[in-house]
Backbone as a ProteinNet text record, in pm:
[ID]
protein_1_A
[PRIMARY]
MSVPAPPRATIRAVALPPPAADRAYLEQGMAALQDVERAIEPNRLPGPAMAAPHVAALLQEAAASEGLVLIAENADGPCAFLFALVEEAFGTVVDPRNRRLAVISDLWIEPDARGTGLVEALIARAEAHASAAGLARIEVSALWLNARAQAAYRKAGFAPSLVTFAKAL
[TERTIARY]
15550.8	15666.4	15733.3	15862	15933	15987.1	15978.4	16028.3	16154.4	16264	16386.5	16367.6	16434.5	16430.2	16493	16443.9	16505.4	16651.3	16734.1	16875.5	16894.6	16991.2	17025.3	17129.3	17089.2	17178.1	17092.4	17152.6	17085.9	17149.1	17068.4	17114.7	17097.1	17200.3	17191.9	17252.9	17201.8	17259.7	17388.7	17486	17615.6	17610.5	17659.3	17667.6	17766.8	17737.2	17827	17875.8	18003	18111.5	18103	18154.2	18139.7	18243	18210.3	18311.1	18424.7	18539.8	18659.3	18635.9	18565.6	18544.2	18460.1	18357.5	18276.1	18359	18436	18519	18618.5	18677.9	18772.9	18704.6	18581.9	18511.1	18476.8	18428.5	18394.8	18517.1	18632	18754.9	18796.9	18787.3	18823.5	18730.8	18600.7	18503.8	18519.2	18547.8	18566.2	18686.6	18794.9	18913	18877.4	18799.6	18759.5	18669.5	18572.5	18484.3	18565.4	18657.6	18739.2	18820.7	18875.4	18955.1	18869.7	18744.4	18652.6	18627.5	18598.7	18572	18696.8	18812.3	18937.2	18965.3	18922.7	18939.4	18852.5	18746.8	18655.8	18694.5	18729.3	18759.1	18899.4	18997.6	19137.1	19173.7	19085.7	19119.7	19108.6	19065	19048.4	19182.3	19198.5	19315.6	19304.4	19416.1	19407.5	19327.1	19252	19165.7	19234.2	19347.2	19410.1	19456	19482.3	19530.3	19418.7	19296.4	19188.6	19085.9	19083.8	18973.8	18958.5	19063.4	19050.2	19006.3	19071.2	19024.2	18884.8	18851.6	18718.1	18610.4	18634.1	18539	18525.7	18635.6	18630.2	18543.5	18561.7	18482.4	18334.8	18305.1	18165.9	18099.4	18172	18116.7	18086.7	18177.6	18157.2	18035.6	18024.1	17911.4	17780	17782.2	17660.7	17612	17704	17667.3	17613	17668.1	17628.1	17501	17462.8	17356.2	17232.1	17212.4	17101.4	17116.6	17241.1	17266.9	17256.4	17290.2	17274.5	17388.2	17443.9	17543.4	17490.1	17485.2	17434.5	17542.6	17542.2	17625.9	17534.3	17551.8	17481.4	17579.7	17528.3	17611.3	17539.9	17618	17564.1	17643.1	17629.8	17696.6	17848.3	17904	18049	18098.6	18008.7	18047.6	17995	18053.1	18006.1	18017.3	17912.1	17910.7	17865.5	17830.6	17784.4	17775.9	17780.9	17756.6	17691.1	17632.5	17571.5	17590.9	17631	17635.9	17528.4	17441.3	17341.5	17355.5	17370.6	17386.4	17265.2	17240.1	17134.8	17203.7	17162.1	17223.9	17117.9	17165	17079.5	17115.2	17014.3	17037.7	17083.6	17181.3	17238.8	17147.4	17144	17076.9	16927.1	16861.3	16716.8	16643.3	16708.1	16645.6	16542.4	16572.1	16486.1	16379.4	16259.2	16147.8	16193.2	16168.3	16214.7	16170.8	16055.2	16008.3	16095.1	16175.2	16256.6	16406.2	16444.6	16588.1	16668.4	16610.6	16680.5	16650.8	16755.7	16738.6	16840.9	16811.8	16906.2	16989.7	17117.4	17208.6	17284	17266.4	17346.1	17481.8	17581.9	17713.6	17798.9	17785.6	17868.3	17789.9	17796.9	17729.8	17821.2	17845.8	17934.5	17871.7	17873.4	17830.2	17949.8	17988.3	18098	18061.9	18160.7	18131.1	18047.7	18073.9	17999.6	17859.1	17824.1	17690.8	17606.2	17661.1	17586.2	17475	17369.2	17256.6	17166.3	17180.4	17100.1	16990.1	16973.6	16872.3	16921.9	17052.4	17105.3	17097	17118.1	17108.6	16970.4	16867.4	16730.7	16701.9	16749.4	16723.3	16792.7	16917.6	16989.6	16922.9	16887.3	16823.1	16687.8	16612.3	16482.8	16501.1	16603.9	16631.4	16668.6	16749.7	16787.3	16664.2	16576.9	16454.6	16365.5	16352.1	16269.2	16327.5	16458.7	16525.3	16499.7	16515.8	16495.2	16350.2	16258.8	16117.1	16082.2	16135.6	16110.4	16168.3	16273.5	16333.9	16260.3	16152.7	16073.2	16126.1	16214.8	16271.3	16182.8	16175.1	16088.7	16166.1	16299.6	16379.4	16506	16545.6	16672.4	16742.5	16871.6	16949.7	17069.2	17114.9	17236.1	17298.9	17428.9	17495.9	17585.3	17619.6	17708.5	17795.9	17913.4	17999.4	17929.6	17950.5	17886.5	17909.1	18028.9	18061.7	18037.7	17978.8	17949.6	17806.6	17791.5	17659.2	17595.8	17676.2	17621.9	17554.4	17620.3	17561.3	17435.5	17441.5	17323.7	17205.6	17230.3	17122.1	17063.7	17149.9	17102.2	17015.8	17056.2	16978.2	16845.8	16846.6	16719.6	16625.7	16680.1	16599.6	16539.8	16611	16562.7	16466.7	16434	16334.3	16387.7	16518.8	16576.9	16569.7	16562.8	16564.1	16666.5	16728.7	16825.7	16761.2	16839.2	16789.1	16882.3	17011.8	17110.5	17231.3	17283.6	17406	17515.8	17628.2	17744.1	17845.2	17892.1	17993.6	18127.1	18233.8	18366.5	18463.4	18566.5	18669.2	18802.8	18897.7	19031.5	19099.4	19172.2	19246.2	19396
14675.6	14656.6	14792.4	14798.9	14925.1	14931.7	15049.3	15073.5	15157.4	15116	15196	15335.9	15429.8	15566.9	15570.9	15657.9	15667.1	15709.9	15667.3	15703.2	15854.2	15901.9	16044.6	16062.7	16022.3	16030.3	16047.4	16100.3	16106.5	16001.2	15944	15840	15892.6	15878.7	15926.4	15823.4	15821.7	15737.7	15803.9	15721.7	15768.7	15775.5	15885.1	15897.1	15793.8	15740.1	15643.4	15700.7	15728.5	15708.7	15811.3	15773.4	15860.4	15972.9	16080.7	16183.3	16125.2	16189.2	16138.8	16118.5	16209.6	16197.1	16073.3	16045.5	15926	15800	15798.6	15681.5	15658	15764.6	15751.1	15692	15738.4	15681	15534.5	15501.7	15362.2	15272.3	15317.4	15237.6	15225.1	15332.4	15328.4	15232.8	15246.4	15158.9	15014.2	14991.8	14854.9	14790.4	14866.3	14812.4	14773.4	14855.7	14824.5	14701.9	14694.6	14577.9	14451.7	14458.9	14342.7	14296.8	14390.5	14352.5	14286.8	14331.2	14264.1	14121.9	14105.8	13972	13884.6	13944	13866.9	13807.9	13875.2	13821	13696.8	13685.9	13571	13463	13504	13412.8	13442.9	13360.6	13393.7	13387.7	13342.9	13340.5	13478	13577.2	13712.1	13785.7	13867.8	13955.1	14067.1	14128	14245.7	14356.4	14430.7	14535.3	14633.2	14693.4	14791.3	14732.4	14603.4	14541	14519.3	14505.1	14470.5	14579.9	14681.3	14778.5	14851.5	14913.4	14993.1	14909.2	14795	14717.4	14658.1	14620.2	14564	14670.8	14788.6	14898.1	14933.4	14937.8	14967.6	14865.6	14737.8	14632.6	14644.5	14672.8	14687.6	14807.9	14918.6	15037.5	15009.8	14940.9	14905.9	14815.6	14715.3	14622.6	14692.8	14780	14853.4	14937.7	15005.3	15088.5	15004.3	14886.2	14800.9	14721	14706.9	14613	14676.2	14805.7	14873.6	14867	14855.2	14845.4	14980.1	14977.8	15094.7	15098.7	15217.1	15238.9	15351.6	15326.4	15424.6	15462.2	15587.2	15634	15704.5	15673.1	15744.1	15840.9	15957.8	16060.1	16113.8	16132.4	16199.2	16328.2	16389.6	16517.7	16507.7	16388.3	16368.2	16332.6	16313.9	16276.9	16139.6	16076.4	15943.7	15842.9	15761.5	15666	15526.5	15506.8	15374.6	15372.2	15249.8	15234.2	15100.7	15091	14966.9	14959.5	14842.7	14812.4	14708.8	14735.7	14638.5	14623	14500.5	14469.7	14392.6	14396.2	14315	14199.5	14078.9	13958.7	13868.9	13776.2	13675.9	13540.8	13470.8	13337	13244.2	13162.2	13070.7	12950.1	12901.1	12775.3	12788.4	12674.2	12669.2	12622.6	12626.7	12582	12683.2	12811.6	12917.5	12953.5	12977.5	13022	13144.3	13146.7	13258.5	13395.9	13404.3	13533.2	13583.8	13495.8	13533.2	13523.4	13505.4	13488	13615.3	13729.8	13856.2	13894.9	13923.8	13957.3	14060	14127.1	14221	14146.1	14178.3	14117.1	14229	14235.4	14328.9	14262.3	14316.4	14252.5	14297.9	14422.9	14476.7	14583.3	14577	14674.3	14701.8	14828.9	14866.8	14979.7	14966	15070.3	15102.3	15229	15267.9	15230.2	15188.3	15143.5	15241.7	15371.4	15467.5	15495.2	15442.4	15460.8	15333.5	15229.1	15103.1	15116.9	15041.1	15043.7	15164.3	15236.8	15357.6	15338	15216.9	15191.5	15205.2	15228	15246.8	15119.9	15003.9	14880	14871	14887.5	14877.6	14985.9	15107.8	15218.7	15196.8	15153.6	15126.2	15012.8	14907.1	14793.1	14833.6	14915.2	14961.3	15038.3	15121.8	15194.6	15097	14995.8	14895.6	14817.2	14782.5	14710.5	14794.7	14922.5	15011	15021.1	15031.4	15037.8	14909	14794.8	14665.5	14648.9	14687.1	14675.9	14764.3	14885.5	14976.3	14921.6	14839.9	14778.3	14650.2	14617.9	14500.5	14369.9	14377.8	14256.2	14209.3	14077.9	14021.4	13964.1	13973.6	13910.4	13992	13996.7	14057.9	13962.2	13948.3	13857.6	13929.8	13877.6	13925.3	13804.5	13802.8	13691.2	13744.7	13656.7	13690.6	13569.6	13595.5	13485.4	13406.3	13276.6	13186.9	13231.1	13277.1	13314.5	13462.6	13535.8	13676.6	13689.3	13658.1	13657.6	13796.6	13900.2	14036.5	14069.4	14038.2	14064.4	13980.5	13855	13769.7	13822.1	13868.5	13923.4	14049.3	14133.9	14255.9	14221.3	14122.3	14085	14021.2	13940	13882.6	13994.4	14090.7	14203.3	14281.3	14286.2	14356.3	14270.9	14150.3	14068.5	13956.7	13938	13829.7	13698.4	13589.3	13455.9	13372.6	13276.9	13191.8	13121.7	13109.1	13046.4	12935.9	12956.4	12862.1	12865.7	12751.6	12744.9	12692.4	12761.8	12720.2	12657.7	12539.7	12472.7	12485.5	12504	12518.8	12425.2	12386.6	12298.2	12338.3	12367	12403.5	12278.2	12292.3	12180.8	12202.1
12370.1	12284.4	12262.8	12288.7	12268.7	12126.7	12071.5	11936.5	11950.3	11882.4	11894.9	11837.5	11899.9	11849.8	11711.7	11624.9	11492.1	11504.9	11412	11421.6	11411	11485.5	11477.3	11368	11251	11135.3	11011.4	10909.3	10779.6	10690.6	10605.1	10513.4	10372.2	10293.7	10155.6	10061.7	9940.5	9835.2	9787.8	9760.9	9712	9560.3	9504.3	9358.8	9306.2	9189	9125.8	8994.3	8978.2	9074.7	9187.5	9305.5	9422	9425.5	9495.9	9520.3	9605	9599.3	9668.1	9817.3	9883.3	10027.8	10059.9	9979.6	10001.6	9979.2	9872.5	9844.5	9958.4	10009.5	10120.2	10242.9	10273.9	10389.3	10365.6	10245.4	10215.4	10230.6	10186.3	10199.4	10345.9	10420.4	10562.4	10638.3	10615.1	10680.7	10638.6	10510.4	10461.7	10528.4	10546	10614.2	10757.2	10826	10963.3	10966.9	10875.6	10867.9	10843.2	10750.6	10717.5	10838	10913.1	11029.5	11137.4	11152.7	11245.2	11197.8	11068.9	11016.3	11018	10997.5	10997.4	11135.6	11240	11375	11396.3	11318.4	11327.3	11227.1	11106.8	10995.8	10944.1	10981	10948.9	10801.1	10714.5	10572.1	10507.3	10581.5	10529.2	10522.2	10419.3	10408.5	10511.5	10549	10636.4	10567.5	10646.4	10592.4	10499.3	10540.7	10452.9	10319	10314.3	10191	10090	10138.4	10046.4	10024	10108.1	10107.3	9974.2	9923.3	9800.9	9681.2	9653.5	9537.3	9556.4	9679.4	9704.1	9686.2	9740.9	9723.9	9575.8	9503.4	9359.7	9286.4	9318.1	9253.3	9289.8	9416.9	9458.5	9391.7	9383.7	9318	9170.9	9104.9	8964.6	8949.2	9034.6	9027	9062.3	9160.9	9197.6	9080.2	9013.1	8898.8	8784.1	8763.7	8651.9	8679.8	8806.8	8840.3	8902.3	8887	8954.5	9105.5	9152.7	9295	9364.4	9490.7	9575.4	9675.7	9695.7	9800.2	9886.9	10016.7	10111.3	10211.3	10252.6	10363.3	10462	10590.4	10697.3	10761.3	10796.3	10859.4	10982.8	11089.2	11207.4	11227.6	11342.5	11367.5	11355.9	11376.6	11370.1	11230.9	11134.3	10998.6	10961.7	10859.9	10817.9	10932.7	10947.6	11058.9	11017.6	10890.6	10846.8	10694.9	10639.8	10496.5	10469.8	10351.8	10304.3	10153.6	10105	9961.6	9933.6	9839.1	9794.3	9643.5	9599.7	9458	9409.6	9280.8	9221.4	9150.6	9186.2	9130.3	9067.9	8989.6	8925.8	8986.2	9038.6	9093.8	8982	9011	8913.7	8891.9	8770.8	8739.7	8727.5	8740.1	8720.1	8845.1	8959.8	9084.1	9132.9	9117.6	9169.8	9066.5	9115.3	9031.8	8951.1	8819.5	8735.9	8786.7	8852.9	8904.9	9019.6	9077	9192.3	9165.7	9041.3	9012.2	9032.3	9002.4	9029.6	9173.3	9248.9	9388.7	9431.9	9540.2	9600	9702.3	9705.6	9801.5	9872.3	10002.5	10082.1	10099.5	10032.9	10034.3	10151.6	10190.9	10298.2	10373.1	10505	10589.8	10708.7	10736.6	10847	10926.7	11056.9	11148.6	11238	11244.9	11333	11477.1	11556.5	11693.6	11776	11765.8	11847.5	11793.7	11677.6	11620.6	11629.9	11688.3	11700.1	11802.7	11781.2	11873.2	11856.2	11747	11724.3	11620.7	11570.7	11469	11326.7	11310.5	11174.5	11090.4	11149.1	11070	11006.9	11089.5	11039.2	10936.1	10961.3	10868.7	10734.5	10736.9	10612.1	10535.4	10606.2	10539.9	10482.4	10554.8	10502.5	10372.1	10363.7	10238.6	10127.1	10158.4	10057.8	10012.5	10105.6	10070.4	9979.9	10010.3	9927	9786.5	9776.4	9645.8	9567.2	9634.1	9567.1	9523.7	9609	9575.2	9455.8	9454	9341.7	9211.3	9221.2	9102.9	9061.4	9131.8	9096.9	9153.4	9250.4	9308.9	9423.8	9441.9	9544.6	9662.3	9658.1	9763.9	9788.2	9914.7	9952.3	10048.2	10030	10113.4	10173.3	10284.5	10350.3	10417.7	10427.1	10494.2	10604.6	10695.2	10806.3	10834.9	10883.1	10925.1	11035.8	11035	11129.9	11274.6	11305.9	11443.3	11473.7	11380.5	11404.6	11457.4	11584.9	11647.3	11645.9	11659.8	11661.9	11528.3	11417	11285.7	11265.7	11303.7	11287.4	11367.7	11488.7	11571.6	11506.7	11451.4	11385.9	11265.2	11187.5	11069.1	11107.9	11211.9	11259.2	11305.5	11377.9	11426.7	11310.1	11197.2	11078.1	10995	11043	10975.5	10888.3	10885.6	10806.2	10883.7	10810.6	10869.4	10794.1	10862	10792.2	10673.1	10565.6	10444.2	10395.6	10409.3	10358	10451.2	10482.2	10562.8	10474.2	10471.4	10393.1	10488.3	10455.6	10535.5	10461.9	10537.6	10478.6	10550.2	10476.2	10531.9	10472.6	10557.9	10509.9	10456.3	10349.2	10289.3	10305.9
[MASK]
+++++++++++++++++++++++++++++++++++++++++++++++++++++++++++++++++++++++++++++++++++++++++++++++++++++++++++++++++++++++++++++++++++++++++++++++++++++++++++++++++++++++++

């Protein structure tokens, strides 16, 4: 069994609130991520239209929820990010010991940094953060037609748990 080489990048937690350069990278990456998803799911806004307010909301929620924001950097500068939030499962269906969970809401790897092990490395950092916070579960979602993201999450040890069906009206 071959093990991927460790990423040639460093991963660091982003200060909340972040410095201007980090915020600018998060917004730029979020716009790119959104445009990739918009090509798959047309109900998405264009990346530049949603990036700044979405990043602002995620940063606020991360700060309020024991969440985590990570940026990976290689020799060329920032090359990836991950937002992980802590959420509470709604209702009484889930066992109370598992109601608080980590949710990876957004993950982006720059095209030239893909295939370097960054997905696994970022997720491992998010898992360690969640475990240290006493959480027993971490979740991530992907668009149904985003096979690349689904393959990356499976490779990182995730398995399907819930399928959401949608219908345009």
